[in-house]
Coordinates of N, CA, C and O in Angstrom, one line a residue:
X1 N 73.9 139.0 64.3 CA 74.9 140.0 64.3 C 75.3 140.6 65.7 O 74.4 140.9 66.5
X2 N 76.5 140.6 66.0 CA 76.9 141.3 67.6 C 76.7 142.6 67.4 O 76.5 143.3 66.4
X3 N 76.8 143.0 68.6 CA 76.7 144.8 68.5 C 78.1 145.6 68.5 O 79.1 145.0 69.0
X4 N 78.3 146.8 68.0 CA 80.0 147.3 68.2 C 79.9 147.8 69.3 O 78.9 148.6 69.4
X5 N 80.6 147.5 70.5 CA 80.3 148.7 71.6 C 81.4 150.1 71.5 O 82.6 150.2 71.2
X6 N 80.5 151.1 72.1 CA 81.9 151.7 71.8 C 82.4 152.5 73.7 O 81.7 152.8 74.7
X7 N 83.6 152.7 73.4 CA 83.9 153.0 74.9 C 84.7 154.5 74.6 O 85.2 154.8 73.5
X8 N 84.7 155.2 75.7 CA 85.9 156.5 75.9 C 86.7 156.4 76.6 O 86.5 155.8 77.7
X9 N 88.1 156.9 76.3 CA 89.5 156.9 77.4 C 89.6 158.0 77.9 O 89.3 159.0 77.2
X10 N 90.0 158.1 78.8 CA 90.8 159.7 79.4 C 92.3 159.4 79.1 O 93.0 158.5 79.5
X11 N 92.8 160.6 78.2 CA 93.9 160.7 78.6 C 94.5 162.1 78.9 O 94.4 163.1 78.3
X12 N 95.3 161.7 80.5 CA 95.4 162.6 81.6 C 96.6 162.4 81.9 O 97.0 161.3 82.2
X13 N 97.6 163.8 81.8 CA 98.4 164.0 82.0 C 98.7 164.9 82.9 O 97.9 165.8 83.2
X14 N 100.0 164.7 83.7 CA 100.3 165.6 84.8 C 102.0 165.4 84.9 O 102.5 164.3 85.0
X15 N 102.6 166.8 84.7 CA 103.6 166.7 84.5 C 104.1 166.2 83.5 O 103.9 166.7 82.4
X16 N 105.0 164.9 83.7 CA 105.9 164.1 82.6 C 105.2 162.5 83.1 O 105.8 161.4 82.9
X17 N 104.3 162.5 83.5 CA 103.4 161.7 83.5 C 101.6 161.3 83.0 O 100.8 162.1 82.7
X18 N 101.2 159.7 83.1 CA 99.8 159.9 82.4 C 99.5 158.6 83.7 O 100.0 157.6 84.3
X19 N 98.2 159.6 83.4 CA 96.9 158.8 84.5 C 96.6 157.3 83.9 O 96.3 157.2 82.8
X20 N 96.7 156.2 84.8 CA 96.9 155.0 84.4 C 95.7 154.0 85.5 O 95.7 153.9 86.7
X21 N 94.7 153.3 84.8 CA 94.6 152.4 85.3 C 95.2 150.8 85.3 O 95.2 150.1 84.3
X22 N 95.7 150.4 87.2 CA 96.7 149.9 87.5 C 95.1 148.2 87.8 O 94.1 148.1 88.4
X23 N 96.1 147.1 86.8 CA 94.9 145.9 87.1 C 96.1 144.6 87.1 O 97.1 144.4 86.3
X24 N 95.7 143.8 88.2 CA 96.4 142.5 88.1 C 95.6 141.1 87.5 O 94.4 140.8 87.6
X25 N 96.5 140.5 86.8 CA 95.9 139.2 86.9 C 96.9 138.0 86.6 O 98.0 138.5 86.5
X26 N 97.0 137.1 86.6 CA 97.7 135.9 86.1 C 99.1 136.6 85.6 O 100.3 136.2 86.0
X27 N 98.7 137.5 84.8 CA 100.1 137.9 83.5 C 100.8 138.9 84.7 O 101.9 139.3 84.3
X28 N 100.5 139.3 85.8 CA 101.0 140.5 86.6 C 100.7 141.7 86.4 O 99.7 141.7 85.7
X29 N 101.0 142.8 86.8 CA 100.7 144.4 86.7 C 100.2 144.3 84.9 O 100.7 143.7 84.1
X30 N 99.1 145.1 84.7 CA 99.2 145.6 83.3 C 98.3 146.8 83.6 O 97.8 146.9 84.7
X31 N 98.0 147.7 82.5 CA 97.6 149.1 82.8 C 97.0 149.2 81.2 O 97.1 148.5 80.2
X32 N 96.0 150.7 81.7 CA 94.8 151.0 80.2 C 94.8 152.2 81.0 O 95.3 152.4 82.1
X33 N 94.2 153.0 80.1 CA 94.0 154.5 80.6 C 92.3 154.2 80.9 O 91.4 153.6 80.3
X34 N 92.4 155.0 81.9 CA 90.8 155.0 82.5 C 90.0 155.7 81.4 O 90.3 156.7 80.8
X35 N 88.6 154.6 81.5 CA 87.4 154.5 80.8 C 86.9 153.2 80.7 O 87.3 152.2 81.3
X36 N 85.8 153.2 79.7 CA 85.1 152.3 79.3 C 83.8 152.6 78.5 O 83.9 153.6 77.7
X37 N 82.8 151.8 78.5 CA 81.4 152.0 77.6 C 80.5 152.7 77.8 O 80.0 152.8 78.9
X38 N 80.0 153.5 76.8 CA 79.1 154.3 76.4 C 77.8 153.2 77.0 O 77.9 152.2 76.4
X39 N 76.6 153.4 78.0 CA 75.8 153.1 78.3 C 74.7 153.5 77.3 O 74.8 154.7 76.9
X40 N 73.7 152.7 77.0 CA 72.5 153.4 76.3 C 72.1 154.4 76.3 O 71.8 154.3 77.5
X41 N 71.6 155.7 76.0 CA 71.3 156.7 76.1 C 72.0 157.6 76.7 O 71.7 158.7 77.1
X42 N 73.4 157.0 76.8 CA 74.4 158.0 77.4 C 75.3 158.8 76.3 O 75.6 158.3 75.2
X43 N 75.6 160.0 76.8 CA 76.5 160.7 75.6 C 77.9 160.3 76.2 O 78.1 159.8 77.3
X44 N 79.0 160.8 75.4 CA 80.4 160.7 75.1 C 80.9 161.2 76.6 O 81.5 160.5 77.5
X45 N 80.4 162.6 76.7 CA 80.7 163.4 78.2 C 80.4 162.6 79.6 O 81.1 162.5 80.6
X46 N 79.0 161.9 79.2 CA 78.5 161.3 80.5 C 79.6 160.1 81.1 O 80.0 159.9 82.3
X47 N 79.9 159.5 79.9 CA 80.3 158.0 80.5 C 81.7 158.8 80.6 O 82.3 158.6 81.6
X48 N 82.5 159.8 79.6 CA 83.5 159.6 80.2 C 83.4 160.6 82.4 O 84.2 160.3 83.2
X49 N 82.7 161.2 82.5 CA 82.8 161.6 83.8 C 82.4 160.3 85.0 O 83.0 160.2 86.1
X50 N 81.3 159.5 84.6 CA 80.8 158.4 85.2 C 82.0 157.2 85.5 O 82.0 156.7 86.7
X51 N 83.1 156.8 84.4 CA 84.3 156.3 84.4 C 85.1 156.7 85.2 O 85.5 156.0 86.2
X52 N 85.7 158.1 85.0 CA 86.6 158.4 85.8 C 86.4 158.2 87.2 O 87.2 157.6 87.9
X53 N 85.2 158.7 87.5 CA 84.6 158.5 89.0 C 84.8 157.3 89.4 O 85.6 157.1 90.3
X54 N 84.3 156.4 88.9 CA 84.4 154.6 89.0 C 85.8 154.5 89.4 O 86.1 154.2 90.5
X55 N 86.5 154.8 88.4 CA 87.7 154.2 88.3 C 89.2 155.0 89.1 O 90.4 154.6 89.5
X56 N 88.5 156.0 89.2 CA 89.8 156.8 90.1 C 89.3 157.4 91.4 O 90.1 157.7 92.3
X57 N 87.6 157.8 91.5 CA 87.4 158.5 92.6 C 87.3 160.0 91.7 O 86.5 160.8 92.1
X58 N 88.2 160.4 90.5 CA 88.7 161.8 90.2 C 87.3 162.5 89.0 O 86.3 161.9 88.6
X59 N 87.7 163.7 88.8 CA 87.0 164.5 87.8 C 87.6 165.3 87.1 O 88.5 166.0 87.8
X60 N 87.6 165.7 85.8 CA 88.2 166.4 84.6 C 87.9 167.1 83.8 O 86.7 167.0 84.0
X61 N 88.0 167.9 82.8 CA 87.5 168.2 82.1 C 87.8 167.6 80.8 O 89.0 167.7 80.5
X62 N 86.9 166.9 79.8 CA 86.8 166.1 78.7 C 87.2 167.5 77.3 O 86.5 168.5 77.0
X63 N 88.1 167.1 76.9 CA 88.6 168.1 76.0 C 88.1 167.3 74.4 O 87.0 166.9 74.1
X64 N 89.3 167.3 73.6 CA 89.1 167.0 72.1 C 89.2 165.5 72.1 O 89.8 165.0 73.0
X65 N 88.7 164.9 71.3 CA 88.9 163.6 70.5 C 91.2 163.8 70.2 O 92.0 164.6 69.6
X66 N 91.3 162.5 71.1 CA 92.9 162.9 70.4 C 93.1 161.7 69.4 O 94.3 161.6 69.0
X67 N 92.4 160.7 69.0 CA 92.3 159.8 68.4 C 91.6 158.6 68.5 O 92.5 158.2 69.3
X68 N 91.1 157.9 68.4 CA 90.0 156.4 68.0 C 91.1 155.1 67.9 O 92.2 155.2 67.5
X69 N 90.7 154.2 68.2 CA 91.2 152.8 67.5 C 89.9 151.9 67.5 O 88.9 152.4 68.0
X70 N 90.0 150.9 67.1 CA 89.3 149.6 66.9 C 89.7 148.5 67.5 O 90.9 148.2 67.4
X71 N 88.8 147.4 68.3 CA 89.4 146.3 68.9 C 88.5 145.5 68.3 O 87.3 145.7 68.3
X72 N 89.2 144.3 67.6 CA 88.1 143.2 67.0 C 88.6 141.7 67.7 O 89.6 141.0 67.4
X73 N 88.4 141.7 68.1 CA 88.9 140.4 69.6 C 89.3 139.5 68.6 O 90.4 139.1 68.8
X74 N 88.5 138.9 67.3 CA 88.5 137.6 67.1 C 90.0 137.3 66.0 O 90.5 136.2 65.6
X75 N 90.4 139.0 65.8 CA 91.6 139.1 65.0 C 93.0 139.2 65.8 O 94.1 139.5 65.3
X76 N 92.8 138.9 67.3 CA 93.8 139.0 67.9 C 94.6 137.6 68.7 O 93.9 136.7 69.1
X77 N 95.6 137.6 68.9 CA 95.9 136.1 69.4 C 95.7 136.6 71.3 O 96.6 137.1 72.0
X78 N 94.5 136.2 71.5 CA 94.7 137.0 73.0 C 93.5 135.9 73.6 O 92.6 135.7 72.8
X79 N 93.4 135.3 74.8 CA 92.2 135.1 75.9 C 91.9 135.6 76.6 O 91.2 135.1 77.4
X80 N 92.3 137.0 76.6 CA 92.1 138.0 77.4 C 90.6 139.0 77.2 O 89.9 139.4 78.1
X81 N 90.5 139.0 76.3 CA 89.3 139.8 76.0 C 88.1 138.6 75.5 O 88.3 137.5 75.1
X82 N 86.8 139.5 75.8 CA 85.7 138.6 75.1 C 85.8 138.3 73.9 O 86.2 139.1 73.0
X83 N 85.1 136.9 73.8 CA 85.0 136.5 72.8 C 83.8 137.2 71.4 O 82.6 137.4 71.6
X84 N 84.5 137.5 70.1 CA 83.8 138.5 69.3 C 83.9 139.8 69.4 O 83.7 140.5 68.4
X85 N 84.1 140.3 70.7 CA 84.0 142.2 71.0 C 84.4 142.8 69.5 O 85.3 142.6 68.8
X86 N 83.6 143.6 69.6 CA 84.1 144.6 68.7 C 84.0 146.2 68.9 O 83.0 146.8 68.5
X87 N 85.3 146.9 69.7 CA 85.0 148.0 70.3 C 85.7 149.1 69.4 O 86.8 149.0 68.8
X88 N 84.7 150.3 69.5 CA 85.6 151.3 68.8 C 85.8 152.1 70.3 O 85.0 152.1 71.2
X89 N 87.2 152.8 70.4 CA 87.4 153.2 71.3 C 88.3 154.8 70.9 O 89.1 154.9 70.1
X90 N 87.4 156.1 72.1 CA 88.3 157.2 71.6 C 88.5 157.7 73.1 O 87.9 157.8 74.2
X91 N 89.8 157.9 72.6 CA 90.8 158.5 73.5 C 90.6 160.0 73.6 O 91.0 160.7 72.7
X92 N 90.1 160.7 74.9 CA 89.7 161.8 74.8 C 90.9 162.8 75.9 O 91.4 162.4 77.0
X93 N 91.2 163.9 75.4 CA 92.1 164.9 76.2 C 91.2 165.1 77.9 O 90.0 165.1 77.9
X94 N 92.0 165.2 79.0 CA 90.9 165.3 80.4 C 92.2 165.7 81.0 O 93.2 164.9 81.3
X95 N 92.0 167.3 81.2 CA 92.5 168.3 82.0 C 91.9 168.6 83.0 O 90.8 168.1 83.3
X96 N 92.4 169.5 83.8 CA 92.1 169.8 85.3 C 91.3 168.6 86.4 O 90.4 168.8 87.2
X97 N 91.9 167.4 86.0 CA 91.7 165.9 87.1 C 92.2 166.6 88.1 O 93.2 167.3 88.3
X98 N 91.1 166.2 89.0 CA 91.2 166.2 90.6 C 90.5 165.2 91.0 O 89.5 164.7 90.3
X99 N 91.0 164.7 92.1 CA 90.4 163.7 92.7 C 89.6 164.3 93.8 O 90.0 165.1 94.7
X100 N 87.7 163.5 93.6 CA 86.6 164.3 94.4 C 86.1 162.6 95.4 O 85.0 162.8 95.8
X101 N 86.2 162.2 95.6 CA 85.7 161.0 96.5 C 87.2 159.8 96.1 O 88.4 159.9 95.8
X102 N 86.1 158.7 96.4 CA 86.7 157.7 97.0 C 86.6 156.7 95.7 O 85.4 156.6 95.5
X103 N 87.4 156.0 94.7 CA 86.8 155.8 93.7 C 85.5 154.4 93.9 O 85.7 153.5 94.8
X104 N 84.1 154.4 92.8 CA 83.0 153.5 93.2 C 83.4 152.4 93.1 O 83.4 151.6 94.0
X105 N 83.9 152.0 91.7 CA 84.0 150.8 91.3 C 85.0 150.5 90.4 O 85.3 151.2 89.4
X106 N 85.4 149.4 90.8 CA 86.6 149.0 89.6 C 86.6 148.2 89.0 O 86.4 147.1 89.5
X107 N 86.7 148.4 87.2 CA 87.1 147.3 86.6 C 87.5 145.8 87.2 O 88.1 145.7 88.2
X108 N 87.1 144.8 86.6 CA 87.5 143.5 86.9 C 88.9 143.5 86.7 O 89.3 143.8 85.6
X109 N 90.1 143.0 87.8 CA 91.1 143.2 87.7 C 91.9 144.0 88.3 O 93.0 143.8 88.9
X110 N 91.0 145.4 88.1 CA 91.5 146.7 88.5 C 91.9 147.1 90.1 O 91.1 147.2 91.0
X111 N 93.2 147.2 90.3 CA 93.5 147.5 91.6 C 94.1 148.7 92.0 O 95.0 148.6 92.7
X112 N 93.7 149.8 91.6 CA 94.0 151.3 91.6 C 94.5 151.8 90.5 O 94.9 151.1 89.6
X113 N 94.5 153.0 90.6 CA 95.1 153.8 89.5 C 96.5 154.7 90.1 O 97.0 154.7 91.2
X114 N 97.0 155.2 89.0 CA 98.9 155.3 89.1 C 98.9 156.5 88.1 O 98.0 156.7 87.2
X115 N 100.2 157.4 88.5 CA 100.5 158.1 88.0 C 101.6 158.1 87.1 O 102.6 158.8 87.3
X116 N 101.6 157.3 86.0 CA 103.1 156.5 85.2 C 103.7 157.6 84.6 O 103.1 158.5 84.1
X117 N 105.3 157.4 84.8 CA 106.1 158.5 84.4 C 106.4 157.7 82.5 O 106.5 156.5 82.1
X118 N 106.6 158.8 81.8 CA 105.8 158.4 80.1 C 107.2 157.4 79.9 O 107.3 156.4 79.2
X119 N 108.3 157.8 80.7 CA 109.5 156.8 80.0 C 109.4 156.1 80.2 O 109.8 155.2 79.5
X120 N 108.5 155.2 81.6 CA 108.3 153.9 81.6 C 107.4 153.3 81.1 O 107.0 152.2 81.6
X121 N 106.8 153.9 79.9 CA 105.6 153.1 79.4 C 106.0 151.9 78.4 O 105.2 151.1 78.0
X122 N 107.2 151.9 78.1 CA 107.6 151.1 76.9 C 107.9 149.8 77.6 O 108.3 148.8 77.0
X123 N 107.7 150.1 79.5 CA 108.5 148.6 79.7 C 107.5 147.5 80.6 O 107.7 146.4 81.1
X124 N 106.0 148.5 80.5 CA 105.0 147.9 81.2 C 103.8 147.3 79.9 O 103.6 147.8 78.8
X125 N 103.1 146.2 80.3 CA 102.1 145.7 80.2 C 101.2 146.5 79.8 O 100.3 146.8 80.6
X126 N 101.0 147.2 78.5 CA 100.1 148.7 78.4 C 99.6 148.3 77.7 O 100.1 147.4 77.0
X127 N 98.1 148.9 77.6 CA 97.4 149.1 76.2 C 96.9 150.3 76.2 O 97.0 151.1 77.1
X128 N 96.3 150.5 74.8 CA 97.4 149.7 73.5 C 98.7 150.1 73.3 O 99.0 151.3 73.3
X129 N 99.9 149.1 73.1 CA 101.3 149.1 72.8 C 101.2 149.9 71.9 O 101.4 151.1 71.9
X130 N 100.9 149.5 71.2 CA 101.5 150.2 69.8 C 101.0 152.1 69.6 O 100.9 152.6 68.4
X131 N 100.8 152.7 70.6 CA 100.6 153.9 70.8 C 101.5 154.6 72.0 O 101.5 155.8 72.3
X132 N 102.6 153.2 72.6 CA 103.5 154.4 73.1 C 104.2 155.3 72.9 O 104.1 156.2 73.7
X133 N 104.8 155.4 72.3 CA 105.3 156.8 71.3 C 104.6 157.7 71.1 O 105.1 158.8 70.9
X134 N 103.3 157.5 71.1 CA 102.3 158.7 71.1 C 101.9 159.3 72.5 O 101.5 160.5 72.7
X135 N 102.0 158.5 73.1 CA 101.5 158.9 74.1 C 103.0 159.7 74.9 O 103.0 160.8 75.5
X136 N 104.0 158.8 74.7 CA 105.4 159.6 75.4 C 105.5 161.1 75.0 O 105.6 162.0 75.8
X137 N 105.4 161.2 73.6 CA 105.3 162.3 72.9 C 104.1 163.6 72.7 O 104.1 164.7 72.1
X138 N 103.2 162.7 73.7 CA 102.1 163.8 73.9 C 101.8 163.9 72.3 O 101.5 165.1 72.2
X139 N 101.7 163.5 71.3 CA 101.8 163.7 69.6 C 100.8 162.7 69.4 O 101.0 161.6 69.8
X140 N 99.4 163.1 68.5 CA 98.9 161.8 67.6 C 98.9 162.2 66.2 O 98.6 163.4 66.1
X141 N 99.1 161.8 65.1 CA 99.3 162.2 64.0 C 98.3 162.0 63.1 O 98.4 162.7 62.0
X142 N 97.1 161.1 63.3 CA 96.2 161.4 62.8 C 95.0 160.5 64.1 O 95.2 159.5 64.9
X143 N 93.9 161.2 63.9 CA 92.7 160.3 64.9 C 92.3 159.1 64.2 O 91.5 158.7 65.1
X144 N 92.3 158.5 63.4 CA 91.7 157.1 63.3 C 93.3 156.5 63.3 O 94.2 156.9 62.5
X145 N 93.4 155.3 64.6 CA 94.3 154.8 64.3 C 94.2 153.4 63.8 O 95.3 152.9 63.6
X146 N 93.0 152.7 63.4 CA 93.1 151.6 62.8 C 92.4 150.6 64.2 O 91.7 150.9 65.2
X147 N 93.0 149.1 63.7 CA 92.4 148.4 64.5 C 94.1 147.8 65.4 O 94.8 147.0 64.8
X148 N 94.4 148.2 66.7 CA 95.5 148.2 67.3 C 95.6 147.5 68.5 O 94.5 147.5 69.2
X149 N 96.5 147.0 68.9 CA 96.9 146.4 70.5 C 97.3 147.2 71.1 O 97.7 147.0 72.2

């Protein structure tokens, strides 16, 4: 049996924009909202402050759950992701971002982070697609969103 991992997102807003992690590869620019995995004995708070650091240099404050999805790799037509993963992932509110250093480490791929203005989310390489509208709209309508791209 594999393990589920589960990861936290930041989602960070400023202005009429959201905090974006910016990563290249083969396919060109694509972007995810900074985060990643819950380490063993780590809580929700930790990894999400430990991430942001990694991934932007910045710090926030971790607000509410704004909703969950599910990734099951093996149901997706993608070679992009590992083979089997099965991640539950929650998208957490992260106010008052400031940037405190220099960011540690980046994601595989990852070549900085961006401040994307929300109308251009519909025409970039994003995940998950199928939550731009929610995210343009600052609106989730319910927190379990299912298992999504």
């Amino acid at each position: 049996m594999k393990n589920v991992r589960v990861s936290v997102r930041a989602v960070c807003y400023r202005d009429n924009a959201l905090l974006l992690a910016e990563h290249r590869d083969e396919r060109g620019l694509w972007y995810i909202l900074p985060g990643g995995g819950v380490q063993h004995n780590e809580t929700l708070d930790q990894a999400f402050d430990r991430e942001l650091l990694e991934e932007t240099g910045g710090k926030a404050k971790m607000g509410d759950i704004l909703f969950v999805r599910e990734v099951l790799a093996d149901r997706l037509d993608t070679n992009y992701l590992p083979a089997h993963l099965h991640q539950i992932e929650m998208f957490v509110e992260a106010t008052e971002f400031e940037i405190v250093a220099e960011p540690a480490e980046f994601d595989k791929d990852q070549i900085g982070f961006v401040w994307m203005p929300l109308e251009k989310l519909d025409e970039l390489l994003f995940f998950p697609k199928a939550m731009v509208q929610s995210f343009q709209n600052k609106s989730f309508d319910k927190i379990y969103q299912g298992h999504i791209r």
